[in-house]
CSV table of C-alpha atoms in Angstrom, one decimal:
chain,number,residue,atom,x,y,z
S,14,UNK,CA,-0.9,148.2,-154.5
S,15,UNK,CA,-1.5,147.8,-151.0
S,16,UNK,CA,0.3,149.3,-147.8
S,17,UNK,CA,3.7,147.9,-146.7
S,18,UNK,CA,6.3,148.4,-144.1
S,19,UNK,CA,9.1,147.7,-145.5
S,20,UNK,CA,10.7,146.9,-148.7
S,21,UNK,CA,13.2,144.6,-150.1
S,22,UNK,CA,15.2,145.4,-153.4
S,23,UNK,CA,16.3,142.2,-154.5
S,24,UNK,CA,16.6,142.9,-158.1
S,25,UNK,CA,19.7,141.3,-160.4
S,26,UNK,CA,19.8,137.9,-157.2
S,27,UNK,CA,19.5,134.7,-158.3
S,28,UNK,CA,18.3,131.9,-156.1
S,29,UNK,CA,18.3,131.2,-153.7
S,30,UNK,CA,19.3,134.4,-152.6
S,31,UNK,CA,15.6,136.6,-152.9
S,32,UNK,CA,14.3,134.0,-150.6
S,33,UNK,CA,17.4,134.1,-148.1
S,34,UNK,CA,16.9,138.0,-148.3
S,35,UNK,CA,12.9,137.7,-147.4
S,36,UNK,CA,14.0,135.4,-144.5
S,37,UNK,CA,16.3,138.2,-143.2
S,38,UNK,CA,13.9,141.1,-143.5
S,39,UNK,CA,10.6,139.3,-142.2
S,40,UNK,CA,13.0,137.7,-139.1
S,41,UNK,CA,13.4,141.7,-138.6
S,42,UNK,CA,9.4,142.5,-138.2
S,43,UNK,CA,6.5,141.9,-136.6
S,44,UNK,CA,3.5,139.8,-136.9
S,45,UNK,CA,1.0,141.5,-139.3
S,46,UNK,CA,3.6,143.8,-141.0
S,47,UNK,CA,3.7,143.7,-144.7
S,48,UNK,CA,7.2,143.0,-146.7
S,49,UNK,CA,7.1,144.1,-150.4
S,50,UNK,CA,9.7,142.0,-152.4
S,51,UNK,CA,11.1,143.6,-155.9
S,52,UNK,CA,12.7,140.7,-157.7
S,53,UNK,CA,13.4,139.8,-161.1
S,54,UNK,CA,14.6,136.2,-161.1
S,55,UNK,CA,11.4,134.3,-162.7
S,56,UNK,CA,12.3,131.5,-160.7
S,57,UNK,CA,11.3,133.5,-157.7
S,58,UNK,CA,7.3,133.8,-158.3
S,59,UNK,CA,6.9,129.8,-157.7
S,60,UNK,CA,9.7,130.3,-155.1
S,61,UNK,CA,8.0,132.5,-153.2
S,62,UNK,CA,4.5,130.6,-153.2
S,63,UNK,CA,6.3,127.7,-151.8
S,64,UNK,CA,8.1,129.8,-149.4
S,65,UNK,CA,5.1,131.3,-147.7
S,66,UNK,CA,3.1,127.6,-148.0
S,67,UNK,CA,5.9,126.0,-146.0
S,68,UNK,CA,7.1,129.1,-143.3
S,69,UNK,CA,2.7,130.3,-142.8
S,70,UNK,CA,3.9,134.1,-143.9
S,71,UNK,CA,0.8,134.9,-145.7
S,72,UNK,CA,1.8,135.8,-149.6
S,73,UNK,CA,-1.3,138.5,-150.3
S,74,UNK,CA,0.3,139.4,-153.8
S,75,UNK,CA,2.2,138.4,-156.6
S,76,UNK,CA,2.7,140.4,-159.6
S,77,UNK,CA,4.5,140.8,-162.9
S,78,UNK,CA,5.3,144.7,-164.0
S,79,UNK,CA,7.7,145.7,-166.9
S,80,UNK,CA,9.7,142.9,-166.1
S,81,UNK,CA,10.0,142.7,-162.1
S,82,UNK,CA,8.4,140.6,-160.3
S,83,UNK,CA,6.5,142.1,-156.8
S,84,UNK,CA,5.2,140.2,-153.6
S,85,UNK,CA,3.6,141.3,-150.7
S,86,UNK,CA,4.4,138.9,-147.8
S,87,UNK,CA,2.7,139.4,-144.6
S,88,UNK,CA,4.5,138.2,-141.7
S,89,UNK,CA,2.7,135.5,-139.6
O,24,UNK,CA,12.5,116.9,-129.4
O,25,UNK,CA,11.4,119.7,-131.9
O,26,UNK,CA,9.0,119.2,-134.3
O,27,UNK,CA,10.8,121.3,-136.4
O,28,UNK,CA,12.3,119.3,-140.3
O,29,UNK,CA,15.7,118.2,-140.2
O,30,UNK,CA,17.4,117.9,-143.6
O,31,UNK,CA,20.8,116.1,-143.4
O,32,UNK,CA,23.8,116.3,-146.2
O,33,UNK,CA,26.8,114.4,-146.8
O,34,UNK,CA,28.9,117.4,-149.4
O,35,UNK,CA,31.7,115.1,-151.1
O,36,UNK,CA,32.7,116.8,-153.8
O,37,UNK,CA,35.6,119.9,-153.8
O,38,UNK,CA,34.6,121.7,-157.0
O,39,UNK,CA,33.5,125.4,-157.6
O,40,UNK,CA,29.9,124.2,-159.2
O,41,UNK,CA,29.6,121.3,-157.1
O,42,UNK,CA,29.8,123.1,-154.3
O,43,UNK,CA,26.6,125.0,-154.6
O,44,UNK,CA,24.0,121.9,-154.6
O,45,UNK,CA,25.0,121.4,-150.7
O,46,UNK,CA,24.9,125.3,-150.0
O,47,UNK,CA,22.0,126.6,-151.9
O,48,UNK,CA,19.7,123.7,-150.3
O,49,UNK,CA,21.5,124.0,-146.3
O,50,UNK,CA,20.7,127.8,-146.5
O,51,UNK,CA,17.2,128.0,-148.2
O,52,UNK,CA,16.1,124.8,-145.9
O,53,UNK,CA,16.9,126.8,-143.0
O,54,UNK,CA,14.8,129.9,-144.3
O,55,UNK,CA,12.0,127.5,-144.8
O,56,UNK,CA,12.5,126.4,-140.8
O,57,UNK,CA,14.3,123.6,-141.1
O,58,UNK,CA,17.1,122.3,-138.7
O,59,UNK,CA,19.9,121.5,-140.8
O,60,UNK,CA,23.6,120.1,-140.8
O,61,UNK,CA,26.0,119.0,-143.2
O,62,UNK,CA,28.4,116.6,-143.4
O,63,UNK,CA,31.5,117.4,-144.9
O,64,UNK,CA,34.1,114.0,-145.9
O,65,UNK,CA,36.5,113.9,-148.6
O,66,UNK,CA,37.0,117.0,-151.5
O,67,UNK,CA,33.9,118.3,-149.5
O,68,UNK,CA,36.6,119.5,-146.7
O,69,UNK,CA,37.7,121.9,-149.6
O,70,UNK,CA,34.0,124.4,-149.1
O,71,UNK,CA,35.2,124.7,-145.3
O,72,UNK,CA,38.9,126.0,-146.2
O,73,UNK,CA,39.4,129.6,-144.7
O,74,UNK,CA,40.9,130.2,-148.0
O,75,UNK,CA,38.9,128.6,-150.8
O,76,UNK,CA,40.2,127.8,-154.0
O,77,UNK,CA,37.4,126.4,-156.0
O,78,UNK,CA,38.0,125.4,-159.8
O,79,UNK,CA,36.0,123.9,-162.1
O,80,UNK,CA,37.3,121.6,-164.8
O,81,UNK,CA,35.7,120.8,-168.6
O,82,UNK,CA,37.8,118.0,-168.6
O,83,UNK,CA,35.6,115.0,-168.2
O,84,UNK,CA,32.2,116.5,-168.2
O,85,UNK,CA,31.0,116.5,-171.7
O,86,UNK,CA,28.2,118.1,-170.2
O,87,UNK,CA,29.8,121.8,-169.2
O,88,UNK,CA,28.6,124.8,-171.2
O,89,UNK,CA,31.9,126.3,-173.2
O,90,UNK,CA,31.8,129.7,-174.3
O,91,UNK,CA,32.3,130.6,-177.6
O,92,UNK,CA,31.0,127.0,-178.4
O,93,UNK,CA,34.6,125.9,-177.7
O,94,UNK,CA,32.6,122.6,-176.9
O,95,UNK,CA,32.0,121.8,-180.7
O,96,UNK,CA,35.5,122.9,-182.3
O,97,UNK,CA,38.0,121.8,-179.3
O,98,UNK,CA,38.9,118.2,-178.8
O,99,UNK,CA,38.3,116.5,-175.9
O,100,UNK,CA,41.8,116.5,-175.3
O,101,UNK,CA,42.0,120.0,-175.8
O,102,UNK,CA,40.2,120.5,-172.5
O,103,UNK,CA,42.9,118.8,-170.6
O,104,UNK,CA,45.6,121.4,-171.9
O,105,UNK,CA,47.6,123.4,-169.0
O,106,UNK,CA,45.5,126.5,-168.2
O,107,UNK,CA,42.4,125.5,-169.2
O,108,UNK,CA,40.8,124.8,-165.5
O,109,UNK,CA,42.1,128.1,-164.5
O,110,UNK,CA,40.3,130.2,-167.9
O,111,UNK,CA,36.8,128.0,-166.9
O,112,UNK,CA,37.4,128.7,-163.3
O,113,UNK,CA,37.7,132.7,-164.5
O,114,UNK,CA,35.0,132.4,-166.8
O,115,UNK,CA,32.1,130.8,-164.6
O,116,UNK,CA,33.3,133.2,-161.7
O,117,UNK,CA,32.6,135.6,-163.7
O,118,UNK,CA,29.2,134.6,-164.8
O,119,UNK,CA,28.5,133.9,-161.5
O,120,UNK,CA,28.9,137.5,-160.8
O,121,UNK,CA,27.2,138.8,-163.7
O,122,UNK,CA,24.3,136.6,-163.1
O,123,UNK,CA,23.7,137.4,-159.5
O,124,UNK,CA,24.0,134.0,-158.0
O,125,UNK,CA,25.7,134.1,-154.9
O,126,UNK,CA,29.5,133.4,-154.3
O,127,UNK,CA,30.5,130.1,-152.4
O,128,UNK,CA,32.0,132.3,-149.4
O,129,UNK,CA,28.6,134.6,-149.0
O,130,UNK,CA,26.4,130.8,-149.1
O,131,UNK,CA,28.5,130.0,-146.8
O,132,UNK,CA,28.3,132.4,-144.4
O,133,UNK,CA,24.4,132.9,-145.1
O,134,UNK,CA,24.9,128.9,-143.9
O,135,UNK,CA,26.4,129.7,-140.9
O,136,UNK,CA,24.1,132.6,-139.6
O,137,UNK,CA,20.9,130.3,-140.1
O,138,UNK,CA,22.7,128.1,-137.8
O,139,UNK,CA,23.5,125.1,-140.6
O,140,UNK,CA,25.6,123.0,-138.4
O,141,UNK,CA,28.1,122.1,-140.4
O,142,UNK,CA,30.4,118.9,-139.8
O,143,UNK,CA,34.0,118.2,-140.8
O,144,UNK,CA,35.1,114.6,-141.3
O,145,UNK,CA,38.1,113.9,-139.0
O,146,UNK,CA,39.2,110.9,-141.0
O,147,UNK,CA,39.6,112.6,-144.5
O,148,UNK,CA,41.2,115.9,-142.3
O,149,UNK,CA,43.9,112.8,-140.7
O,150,UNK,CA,43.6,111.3,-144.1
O,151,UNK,CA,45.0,114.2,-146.2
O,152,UNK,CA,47.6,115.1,-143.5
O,153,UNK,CA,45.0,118.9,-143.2
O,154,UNK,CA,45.3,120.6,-140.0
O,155,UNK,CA,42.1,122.2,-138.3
O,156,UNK,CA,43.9,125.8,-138.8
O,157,UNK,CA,43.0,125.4,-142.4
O,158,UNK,CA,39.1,125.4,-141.9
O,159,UNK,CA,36.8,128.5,-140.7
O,160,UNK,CA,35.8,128.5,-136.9
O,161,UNK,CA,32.0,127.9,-136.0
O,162,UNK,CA,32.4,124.2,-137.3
O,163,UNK,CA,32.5,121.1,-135.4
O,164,UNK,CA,34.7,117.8,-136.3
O,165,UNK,CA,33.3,114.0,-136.3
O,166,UNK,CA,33.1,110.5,-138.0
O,167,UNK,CA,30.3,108.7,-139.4
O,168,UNK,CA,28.3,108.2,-136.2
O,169,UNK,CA,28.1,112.0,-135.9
O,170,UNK,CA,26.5,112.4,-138.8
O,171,UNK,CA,23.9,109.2,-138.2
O,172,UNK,CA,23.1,110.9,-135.0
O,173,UNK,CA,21.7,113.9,-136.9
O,174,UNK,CA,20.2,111.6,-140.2
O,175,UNK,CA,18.7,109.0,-138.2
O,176,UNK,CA,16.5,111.6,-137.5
O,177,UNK,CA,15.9,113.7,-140.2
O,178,UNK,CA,12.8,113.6,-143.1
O,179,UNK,CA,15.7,114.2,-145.7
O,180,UNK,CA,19.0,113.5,-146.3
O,181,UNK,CA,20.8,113.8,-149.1
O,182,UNK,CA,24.4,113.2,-150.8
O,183,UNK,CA,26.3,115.4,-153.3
């Protein structure tokens, strides 16, 4: 797993509330910093694909592991 | 002008699952970067009550989920029965909880931070005899023309 700085717990949300969450904590960092995402809605993994196509953030990860979903999301 | 999206939507309806559509879309289109208002006209007015009192009904909508499958045993009838609106409303609040899907007030207010503009309809708030006391502040009042203003240019609009 590579470096981040900073994390987001958005376990147990449902949409579109992960996405709303990332929104928040990406508006709070700097270009080039590195959000890591723990979600378990499934709905999230295509949700965040098209959220990083349509806002440029830069989605370097998406993973499944023991049932949570993980992103890394680099702010653009 | 911006050449940021615009999304326009009309919200019509005043009931606890039919307000999400308007909601969920306003505040995840404005995470995505898009300018976005809604127009609020008729039971619509209900989602901008200070006080909300959303309910959802089985009666009429052969299509709502029933626990227990109540759907297949109760007659349709049986849905209209005094205190049944109340037990659904209790029972998908619930759900909503458990499920993690956000209540109508935080969507809402996730709405209004993002900057949603959101529009009441002044005919339907003359129209019901509703005073603007009723509704939460940070929202503006208008007609029909108000909301073309906004729609005329926007790359979606849609009605609920």
């Amino acid at each position: 797993m590579a470096d981040f700085d900073q994390e987001l717990d958005a376990t147990g949300l449902n949409c579109p509330l992960p996405i709303l969450r990332a929104k928040k904590a990406l508006g709070g960092m700097t270009a080039g910093q590195v959000l890591h995402i723990i979600a378990t809605d499934p709905g999230s993994v295509k949700d965040f694909e098209a959220f990083a196509k349509q806002t440029g953030n830069e989605l370097m990860e998406s993973k499944e592991e023991g049932g949570k979903f993980l992103f890394l999301i680099k702010k653009a | 002008m911006s050449d940021e999206k615009k999304l326009a939507i009309i919200a019509t309806k005043g009931t606890l699952d039919w307000a999400y559509p308007p909601l969920i879309l306003a505040s995840t289109a404005a995470a995505l970067g898009y300018q976005v208002q809604i127009f609020f006209t008729f039971y619509g007015l209900q989602l901008l009550k200070s006080k909300l009192d959303l309910q959802v009904s089985p009666l009429g909508n052969p299509g709502m989920p029933m626990p227990m499958k109540m759907d297949k045993w109760f007659p349709v009838l049986g849905t209209a029965i005094p205190g049944m609106q109340s037990i659904m409303t209790m029972m998908m609040k619930k759900k909503i909880k458990e499920k993690g899907v956000a209540s109508i007030e935080d969507l809402r207010g996730l709405c209004l931070e993002a900057d949603v503009k959101m529009i009441a309809c002044q005919m339907t708030v003359d129209l019901f005899d509703m005073n603007h006391k009723e509704f939460i502040d940070g929202i503006e009042y208008g007609g029909a023309a108000t909301f073309f203003e906004f729609a005329g240019e926007s790359d979606i609009t849609l009605y609920v």
